[in-house]
Short mmCIF file of C-alpha atoms in Angstrom, two decimals:
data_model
loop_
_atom_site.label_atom_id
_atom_site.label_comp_id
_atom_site.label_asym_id
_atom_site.label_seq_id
_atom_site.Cartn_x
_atom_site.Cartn_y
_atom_site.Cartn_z
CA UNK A 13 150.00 -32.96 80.31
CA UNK A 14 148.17 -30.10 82.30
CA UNK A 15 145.98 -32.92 84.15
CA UNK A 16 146.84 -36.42 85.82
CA UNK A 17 143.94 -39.27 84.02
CA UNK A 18 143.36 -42.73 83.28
CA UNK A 19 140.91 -44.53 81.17
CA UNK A 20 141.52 -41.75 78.82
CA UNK A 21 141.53 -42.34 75.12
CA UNK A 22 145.11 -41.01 72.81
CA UNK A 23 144.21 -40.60 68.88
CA UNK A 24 147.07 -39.42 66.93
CA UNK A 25 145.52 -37.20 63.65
CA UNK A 26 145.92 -36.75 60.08
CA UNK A 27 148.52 -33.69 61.69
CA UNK A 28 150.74 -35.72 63.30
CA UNK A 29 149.37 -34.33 66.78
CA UNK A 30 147.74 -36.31 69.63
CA UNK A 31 144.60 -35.99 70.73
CA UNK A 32 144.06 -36.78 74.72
CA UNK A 33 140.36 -36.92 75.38
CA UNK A 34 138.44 -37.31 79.05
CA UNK A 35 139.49 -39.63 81.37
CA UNK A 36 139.97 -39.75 85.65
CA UNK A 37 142.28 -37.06 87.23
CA UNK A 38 142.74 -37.18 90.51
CA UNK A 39 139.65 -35.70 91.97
CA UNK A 40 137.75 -35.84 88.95
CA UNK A 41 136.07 -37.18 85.79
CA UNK A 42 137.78 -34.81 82.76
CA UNK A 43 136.10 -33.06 79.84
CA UNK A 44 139.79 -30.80 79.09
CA UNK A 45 141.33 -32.33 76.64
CA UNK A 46 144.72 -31.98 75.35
CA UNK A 47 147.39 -31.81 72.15
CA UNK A 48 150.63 -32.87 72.06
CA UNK A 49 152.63 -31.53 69.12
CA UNK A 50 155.18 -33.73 67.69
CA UNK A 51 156.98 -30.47 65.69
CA UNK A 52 157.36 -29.10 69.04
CA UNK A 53 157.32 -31.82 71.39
CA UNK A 54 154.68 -29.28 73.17
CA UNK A 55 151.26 -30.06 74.59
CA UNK A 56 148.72 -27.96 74.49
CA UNK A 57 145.08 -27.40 75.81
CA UNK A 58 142.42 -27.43 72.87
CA UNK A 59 138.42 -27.42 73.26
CA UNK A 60 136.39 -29.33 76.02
CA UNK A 61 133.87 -31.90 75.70
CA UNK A 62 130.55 -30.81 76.50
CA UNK A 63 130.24 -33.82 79.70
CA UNK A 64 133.23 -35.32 81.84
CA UNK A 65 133.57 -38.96 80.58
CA UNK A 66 136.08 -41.80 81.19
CA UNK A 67 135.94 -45.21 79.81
CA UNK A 68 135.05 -43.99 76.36
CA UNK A 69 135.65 -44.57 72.96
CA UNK A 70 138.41 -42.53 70.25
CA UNK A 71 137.85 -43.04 66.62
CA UNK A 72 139.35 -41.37 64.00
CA UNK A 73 137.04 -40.98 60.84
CA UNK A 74 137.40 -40.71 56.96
CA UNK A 75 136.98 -37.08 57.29
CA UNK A 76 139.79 -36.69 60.01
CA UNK A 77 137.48 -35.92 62.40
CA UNK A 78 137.78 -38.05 65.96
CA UNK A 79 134.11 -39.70 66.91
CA UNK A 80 134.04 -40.50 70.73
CA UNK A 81 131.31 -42.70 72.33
CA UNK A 82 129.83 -43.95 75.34
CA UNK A 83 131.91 -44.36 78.74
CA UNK A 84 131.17 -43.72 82.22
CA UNK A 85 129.80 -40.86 83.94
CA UNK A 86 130.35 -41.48 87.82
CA UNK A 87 128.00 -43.81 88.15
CA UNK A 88 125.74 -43.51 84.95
CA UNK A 89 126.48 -45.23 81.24
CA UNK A 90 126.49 -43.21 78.32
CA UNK A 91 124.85 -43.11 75.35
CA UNK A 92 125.83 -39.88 73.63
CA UNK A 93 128.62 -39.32 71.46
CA UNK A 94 130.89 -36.39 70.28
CA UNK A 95 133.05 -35.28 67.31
CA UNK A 96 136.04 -33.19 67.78
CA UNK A 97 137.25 -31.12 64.67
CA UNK A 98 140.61 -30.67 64.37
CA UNK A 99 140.44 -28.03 62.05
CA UNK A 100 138.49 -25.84 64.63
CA UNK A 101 139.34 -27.42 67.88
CA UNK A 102 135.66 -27.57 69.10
CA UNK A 103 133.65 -30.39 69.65
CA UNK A 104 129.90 -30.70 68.54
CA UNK A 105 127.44 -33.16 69.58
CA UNK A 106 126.71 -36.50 67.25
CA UNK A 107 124.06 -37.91 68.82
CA UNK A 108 122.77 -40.97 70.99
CA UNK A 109 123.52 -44.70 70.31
CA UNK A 110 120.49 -46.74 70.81
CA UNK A 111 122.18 -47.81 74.33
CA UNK A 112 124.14 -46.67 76.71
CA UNK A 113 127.83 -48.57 77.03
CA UNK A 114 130.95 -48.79 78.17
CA UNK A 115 133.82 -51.26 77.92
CA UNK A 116 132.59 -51.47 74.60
CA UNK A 117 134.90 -51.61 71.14
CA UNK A 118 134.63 -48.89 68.32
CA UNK A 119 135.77 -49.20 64.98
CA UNK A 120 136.31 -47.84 61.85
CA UNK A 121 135.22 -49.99 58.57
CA UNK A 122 136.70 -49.59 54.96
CA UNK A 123 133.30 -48.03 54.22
CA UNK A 124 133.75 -44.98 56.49
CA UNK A 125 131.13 -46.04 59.34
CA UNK A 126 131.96 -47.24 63.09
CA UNK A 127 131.20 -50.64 64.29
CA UNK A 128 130.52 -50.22 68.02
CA UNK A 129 130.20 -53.82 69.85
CA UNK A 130 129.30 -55.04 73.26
CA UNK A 131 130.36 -53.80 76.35
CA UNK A 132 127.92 -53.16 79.57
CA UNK A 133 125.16 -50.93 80.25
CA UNK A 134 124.19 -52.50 83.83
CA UNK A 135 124.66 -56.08 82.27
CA UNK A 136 127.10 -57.20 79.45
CA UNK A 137 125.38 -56.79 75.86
CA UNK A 138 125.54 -58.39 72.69
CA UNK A 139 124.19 -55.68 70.77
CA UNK A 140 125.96 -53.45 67.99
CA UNK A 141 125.28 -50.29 66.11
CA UNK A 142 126.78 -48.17 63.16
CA UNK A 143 127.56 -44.55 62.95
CA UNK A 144 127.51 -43.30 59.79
CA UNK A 145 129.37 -40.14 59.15
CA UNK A 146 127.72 -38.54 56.03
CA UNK A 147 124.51 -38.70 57.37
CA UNK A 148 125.16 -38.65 61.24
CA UNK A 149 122.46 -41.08 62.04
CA UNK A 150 123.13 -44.69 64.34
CA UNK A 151 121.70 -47.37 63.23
CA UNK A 152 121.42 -50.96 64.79
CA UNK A 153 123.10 -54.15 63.32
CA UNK A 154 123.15 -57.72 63.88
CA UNK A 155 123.54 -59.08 66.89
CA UNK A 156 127.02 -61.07 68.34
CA UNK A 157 126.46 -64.53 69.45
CA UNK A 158 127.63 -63.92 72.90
CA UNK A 159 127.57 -60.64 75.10
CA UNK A 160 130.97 -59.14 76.27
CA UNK A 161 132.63 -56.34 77.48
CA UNK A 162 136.36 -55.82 77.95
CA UNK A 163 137.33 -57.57 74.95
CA UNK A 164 139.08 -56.57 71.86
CA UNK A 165 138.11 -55.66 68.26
CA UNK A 166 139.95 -55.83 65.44
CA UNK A 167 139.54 -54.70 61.43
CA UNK A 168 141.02 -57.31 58.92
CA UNK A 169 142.59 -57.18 55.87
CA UNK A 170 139.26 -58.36 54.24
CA UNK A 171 137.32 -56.16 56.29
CA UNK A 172 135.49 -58.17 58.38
CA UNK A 173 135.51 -57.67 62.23
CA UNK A 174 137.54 -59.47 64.79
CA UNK A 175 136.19 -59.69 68.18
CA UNK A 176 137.59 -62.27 70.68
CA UNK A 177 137.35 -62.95 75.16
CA UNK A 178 136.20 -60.19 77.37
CA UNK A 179 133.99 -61.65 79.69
CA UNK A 180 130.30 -62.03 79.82
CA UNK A 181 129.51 -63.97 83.47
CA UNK A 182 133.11 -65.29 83.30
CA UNK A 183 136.48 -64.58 81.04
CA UNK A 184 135.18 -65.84 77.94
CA UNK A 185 137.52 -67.65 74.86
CA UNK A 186 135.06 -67.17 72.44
CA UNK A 187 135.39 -65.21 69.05
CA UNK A 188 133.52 -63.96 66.32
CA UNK A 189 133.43 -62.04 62.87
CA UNK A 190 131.32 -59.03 62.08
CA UNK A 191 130.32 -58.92 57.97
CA UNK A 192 130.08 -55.21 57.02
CA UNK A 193 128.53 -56.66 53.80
CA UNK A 194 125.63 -58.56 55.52
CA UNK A 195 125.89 -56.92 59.34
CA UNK A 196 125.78 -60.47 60.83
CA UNK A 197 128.28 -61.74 62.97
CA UNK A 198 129.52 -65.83 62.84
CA UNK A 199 131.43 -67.48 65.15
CA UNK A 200 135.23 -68.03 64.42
CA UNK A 201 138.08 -70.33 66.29
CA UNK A 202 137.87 -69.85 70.37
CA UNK A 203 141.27 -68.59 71.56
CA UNK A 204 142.93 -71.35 73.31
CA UNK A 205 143.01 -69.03 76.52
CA UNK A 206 139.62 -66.87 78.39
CA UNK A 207 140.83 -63.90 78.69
CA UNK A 208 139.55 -60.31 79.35
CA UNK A 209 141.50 -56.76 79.40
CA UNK A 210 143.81 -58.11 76.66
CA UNK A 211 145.58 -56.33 74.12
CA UNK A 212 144.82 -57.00 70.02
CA UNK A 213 146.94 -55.71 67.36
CA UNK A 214 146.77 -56.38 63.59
CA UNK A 215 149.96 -57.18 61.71
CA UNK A 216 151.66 -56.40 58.65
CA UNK A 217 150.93 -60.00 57.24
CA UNK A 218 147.47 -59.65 58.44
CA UNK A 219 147.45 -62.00 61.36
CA UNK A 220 146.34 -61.37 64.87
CA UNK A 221 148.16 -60.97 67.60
CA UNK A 222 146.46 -61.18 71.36
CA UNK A 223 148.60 -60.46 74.58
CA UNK A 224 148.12 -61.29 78.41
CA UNK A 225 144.90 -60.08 79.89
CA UNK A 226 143.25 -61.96 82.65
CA UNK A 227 140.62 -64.99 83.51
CA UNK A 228 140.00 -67.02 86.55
CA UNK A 229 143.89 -68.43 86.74
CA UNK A 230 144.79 -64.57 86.80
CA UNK A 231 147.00 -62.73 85.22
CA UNK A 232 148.35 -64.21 81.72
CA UNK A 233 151.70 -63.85 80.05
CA UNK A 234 150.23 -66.09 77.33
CA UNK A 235 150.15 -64.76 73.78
CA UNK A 236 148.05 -65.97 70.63
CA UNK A 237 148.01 -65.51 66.76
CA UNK A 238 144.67 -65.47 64.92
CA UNK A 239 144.91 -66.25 61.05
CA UNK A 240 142.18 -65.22 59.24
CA UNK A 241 142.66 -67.05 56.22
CA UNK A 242 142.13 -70.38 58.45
CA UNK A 243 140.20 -68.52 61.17
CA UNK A 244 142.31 -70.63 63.73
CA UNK A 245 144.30 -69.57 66.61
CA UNK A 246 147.89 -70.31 67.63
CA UNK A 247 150.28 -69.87 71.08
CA UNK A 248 153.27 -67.86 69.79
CA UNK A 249 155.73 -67.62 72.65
CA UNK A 250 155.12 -66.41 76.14
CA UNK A 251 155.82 -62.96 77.31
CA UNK A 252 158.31 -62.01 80.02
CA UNK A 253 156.02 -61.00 82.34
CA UNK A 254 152.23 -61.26 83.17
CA UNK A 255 150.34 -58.04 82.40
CA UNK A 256 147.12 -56.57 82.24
CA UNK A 257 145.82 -53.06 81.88
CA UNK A 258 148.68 -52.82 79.15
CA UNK A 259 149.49 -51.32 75.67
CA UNK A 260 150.32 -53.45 72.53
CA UNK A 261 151.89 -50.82 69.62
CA UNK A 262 152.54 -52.40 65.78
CA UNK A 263 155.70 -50.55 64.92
CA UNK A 264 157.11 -48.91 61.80
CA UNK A 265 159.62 -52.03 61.62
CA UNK A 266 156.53 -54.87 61.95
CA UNK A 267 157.36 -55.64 65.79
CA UNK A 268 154.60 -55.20 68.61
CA UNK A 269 155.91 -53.10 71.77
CA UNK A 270 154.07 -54.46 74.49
CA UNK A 271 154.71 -51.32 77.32
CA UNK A 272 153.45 -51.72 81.01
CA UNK A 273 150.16 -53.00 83.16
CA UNK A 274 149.84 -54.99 85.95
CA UNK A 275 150.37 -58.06 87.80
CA UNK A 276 148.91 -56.93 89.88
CA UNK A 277 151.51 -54.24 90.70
CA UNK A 278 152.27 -52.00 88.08
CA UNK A 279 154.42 -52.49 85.69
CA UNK A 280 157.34 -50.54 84.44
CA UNK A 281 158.80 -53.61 81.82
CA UNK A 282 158.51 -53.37 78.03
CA UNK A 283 158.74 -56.08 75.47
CA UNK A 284 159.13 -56.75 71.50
CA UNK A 285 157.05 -58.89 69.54
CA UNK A 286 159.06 -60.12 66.33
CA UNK A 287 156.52 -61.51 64.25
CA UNK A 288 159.08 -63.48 61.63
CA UNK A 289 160.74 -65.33 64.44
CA UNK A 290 156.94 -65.59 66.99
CA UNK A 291 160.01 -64.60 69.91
CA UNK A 292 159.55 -62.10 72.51
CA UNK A 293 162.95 -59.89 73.90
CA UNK A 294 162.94 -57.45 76.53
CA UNK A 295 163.51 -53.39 75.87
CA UNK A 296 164.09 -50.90 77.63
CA UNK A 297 161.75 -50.13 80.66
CA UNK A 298 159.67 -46.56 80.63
CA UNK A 299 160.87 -44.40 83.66
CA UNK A 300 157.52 -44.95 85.47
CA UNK A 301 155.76 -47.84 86.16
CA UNK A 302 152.04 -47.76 85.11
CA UNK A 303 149.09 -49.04 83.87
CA UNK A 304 146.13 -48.48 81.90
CA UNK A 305 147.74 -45.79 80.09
CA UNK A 306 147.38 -45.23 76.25
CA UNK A 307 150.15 -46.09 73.95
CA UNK A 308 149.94 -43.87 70.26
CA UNK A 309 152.98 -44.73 67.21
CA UNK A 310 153.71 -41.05 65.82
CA UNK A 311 154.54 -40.54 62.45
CA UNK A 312 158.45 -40.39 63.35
CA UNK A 313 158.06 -44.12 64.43
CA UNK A 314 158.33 -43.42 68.31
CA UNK A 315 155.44 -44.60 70.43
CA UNK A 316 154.18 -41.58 72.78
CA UNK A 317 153.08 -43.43 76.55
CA UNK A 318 150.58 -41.36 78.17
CA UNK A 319 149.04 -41.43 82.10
CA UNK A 320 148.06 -43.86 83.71
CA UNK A 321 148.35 -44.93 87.51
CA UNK A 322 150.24 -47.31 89.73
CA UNK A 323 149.09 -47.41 93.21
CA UNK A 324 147.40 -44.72 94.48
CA UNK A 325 149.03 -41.94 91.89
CA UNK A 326 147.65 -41.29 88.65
CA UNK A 327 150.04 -39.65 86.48
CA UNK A 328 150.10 -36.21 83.96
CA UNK A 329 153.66 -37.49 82.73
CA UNK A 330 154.40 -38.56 78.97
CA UNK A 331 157.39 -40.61 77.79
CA UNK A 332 158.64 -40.92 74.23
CA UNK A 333 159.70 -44.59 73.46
CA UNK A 334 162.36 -44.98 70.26
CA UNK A 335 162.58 -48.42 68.78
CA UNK A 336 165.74 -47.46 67.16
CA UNK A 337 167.73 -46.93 70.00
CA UNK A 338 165.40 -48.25 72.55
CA UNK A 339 165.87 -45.44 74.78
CA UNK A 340 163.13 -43.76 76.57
CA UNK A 341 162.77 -39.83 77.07
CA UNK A 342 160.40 -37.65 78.85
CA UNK A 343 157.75 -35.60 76.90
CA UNK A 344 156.33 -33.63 79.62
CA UNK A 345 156.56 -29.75 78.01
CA UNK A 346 153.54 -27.65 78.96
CA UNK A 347 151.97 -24.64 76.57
CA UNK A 348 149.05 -23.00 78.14
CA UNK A 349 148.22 -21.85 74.28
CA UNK A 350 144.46 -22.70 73.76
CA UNK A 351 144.35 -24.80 69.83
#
């Protein structure tokens, strides 16, 4: 990339390119944003934002359009949000949510709109509100039972909302579901660890899967399987290492790539997730250690690792992970060429 950042967001499009939005260089807060080209292998500069953000929010819409929301400003939470269009490559504003946040979740329901849950505005909230695309309007929805920030959210098979841990006073076990059909939450299964700064990805057979993270014990290598259809949770196998501030990518072949974080050093050590056995293996390491980076699967199956920091360095690198051969490669090729 052109610029070093963390606590950046990484959306791949309906193209096949990644978007790299905002973030923390290395003097800065960011409003360049950036393309990397998969054809190419290329990135690219495309439009700003309109305000420097980190901390935010990436989702991609029904339109193919990327929403972005909330974050950090130095010291200020945001309320406004943003749409990039990557038909133009210029961003235009799409208005305020009805509080500022950050460490929030965003996401993307069957019906089009974004769920946007928690996170902290000066103290954690338990509020929620919708975007709705067609009309461009926020609205406000129920309420979750507990206030969080720094957890993870997750769309089901049947729809519903996953949210589970972040932390509220402390790390917090506790889970819910968000109805699109009634926009009330109910309380599900507690994970059988707290945890906050986790990882959540949704599997092929429509299970849950939660990695590491950290609560009062520190740092967890500790992973656990949520099935909806019994709304109950399940250890599956420890990891190799402890990590937080990490990436969890579903592959093209079912496994979960866990790449990265801390403990509290950073991290350099990847792992695979096989779901039909609930074992964990080791892969090969990225070239850099790092955490909170973002992790995107491209089209071609390989999973593009992006910035980060370890120590006192925040990175502009890229690697290229391929879970055929396991290898990893460098994807560091600049274009000045505006998109």
């Amino acid at each position: 990339m052109s610029i070093a950042r963390r606590y950046h967001t990484a959306t791949v499009l309906a193209n096949g390119m990644v978007l790299v939005i905002g973030g923390a260089s290395d003097h800065d807060l960011e409003i360049v944003t950036e393309l990397y080209d998969l054809a190419t292998g290329v990135w690219m500069n495309t439009g700003n934002m309109s305000g420097q953000r980190s901390n935010h929010k990436a989702s991609v819409l029904t339109d193919g359009k990327v929403l972005i929301t909330g974050g950090k400003h130095y010291g200020n939470d945001l309320a406004s949000a943003e749409l990039y269009d990557p038909s133009t490559g210029l961003w235009t504003n799409a208005g305020n949510m009805s509080t500022a946040r950050w460490q929030n979740t965003a996401s993307t329901l069957a019906n089009g709109t974004v769920l946007i849950a928690g996170g902290k505005d000066r103290e954690p909230l338990l509020t929620s509100e919708l975007y709705d695309p067609s009309t461009g309007l926020w609205t406000k929805t129920g309420n979750m039972a507990d206030a969080r920030y720094r957890h993870t959210a997750s769309v089901l098979t049947n729809g519903k909302v996953l949210v589970a841990g972040g932390i509220d006073i402390r790390p917090l076990s506790s889970a819910e579901l968000y109805d699109p059909s009634t926009g009330l939450w109910t309380k599900t299964e507690s994970m059988k660890d707290a945890r906050m700064w986790h990882t959540a990805s949704v599997l092929a057979n429509g299970m849950v899967l939660v990695t590491g993270g950290n609560n009062l014990d520190g740092t967890l290598r500790s992973a656990e399987l949520y099935d909806p259809s019994t709304e109950s949770w399940v250890n599956t196998g420890n990891m190799s290492d402890k990590r937080v501030f990490h990436t969890a990518s579903v592959l093209k072949n079912g496994k979960v790539l866990v790449v990265g974080g801390a403990d509290p050093r950073s991290l350099s050590t990847a792992e695979l997730y096989d779901p039909l056995t609930g074992l964990w293996t080791k892969t090969i390491s990225l070239n850099t250690e790092r955490q909170s980076h973002t992790a995107s699967v491209l089209s071609n199956g390989k999973v593009l690792v992006v910035g980060g920091f370890s120590g006192s360095s925040r990175f502009n690198s890229a690697e290229l992970y391929d879970s055929t051969t396991e290898v990893c490669t460098n994807a560091n090729s600049k274009n000045t060429t505006q998109l």
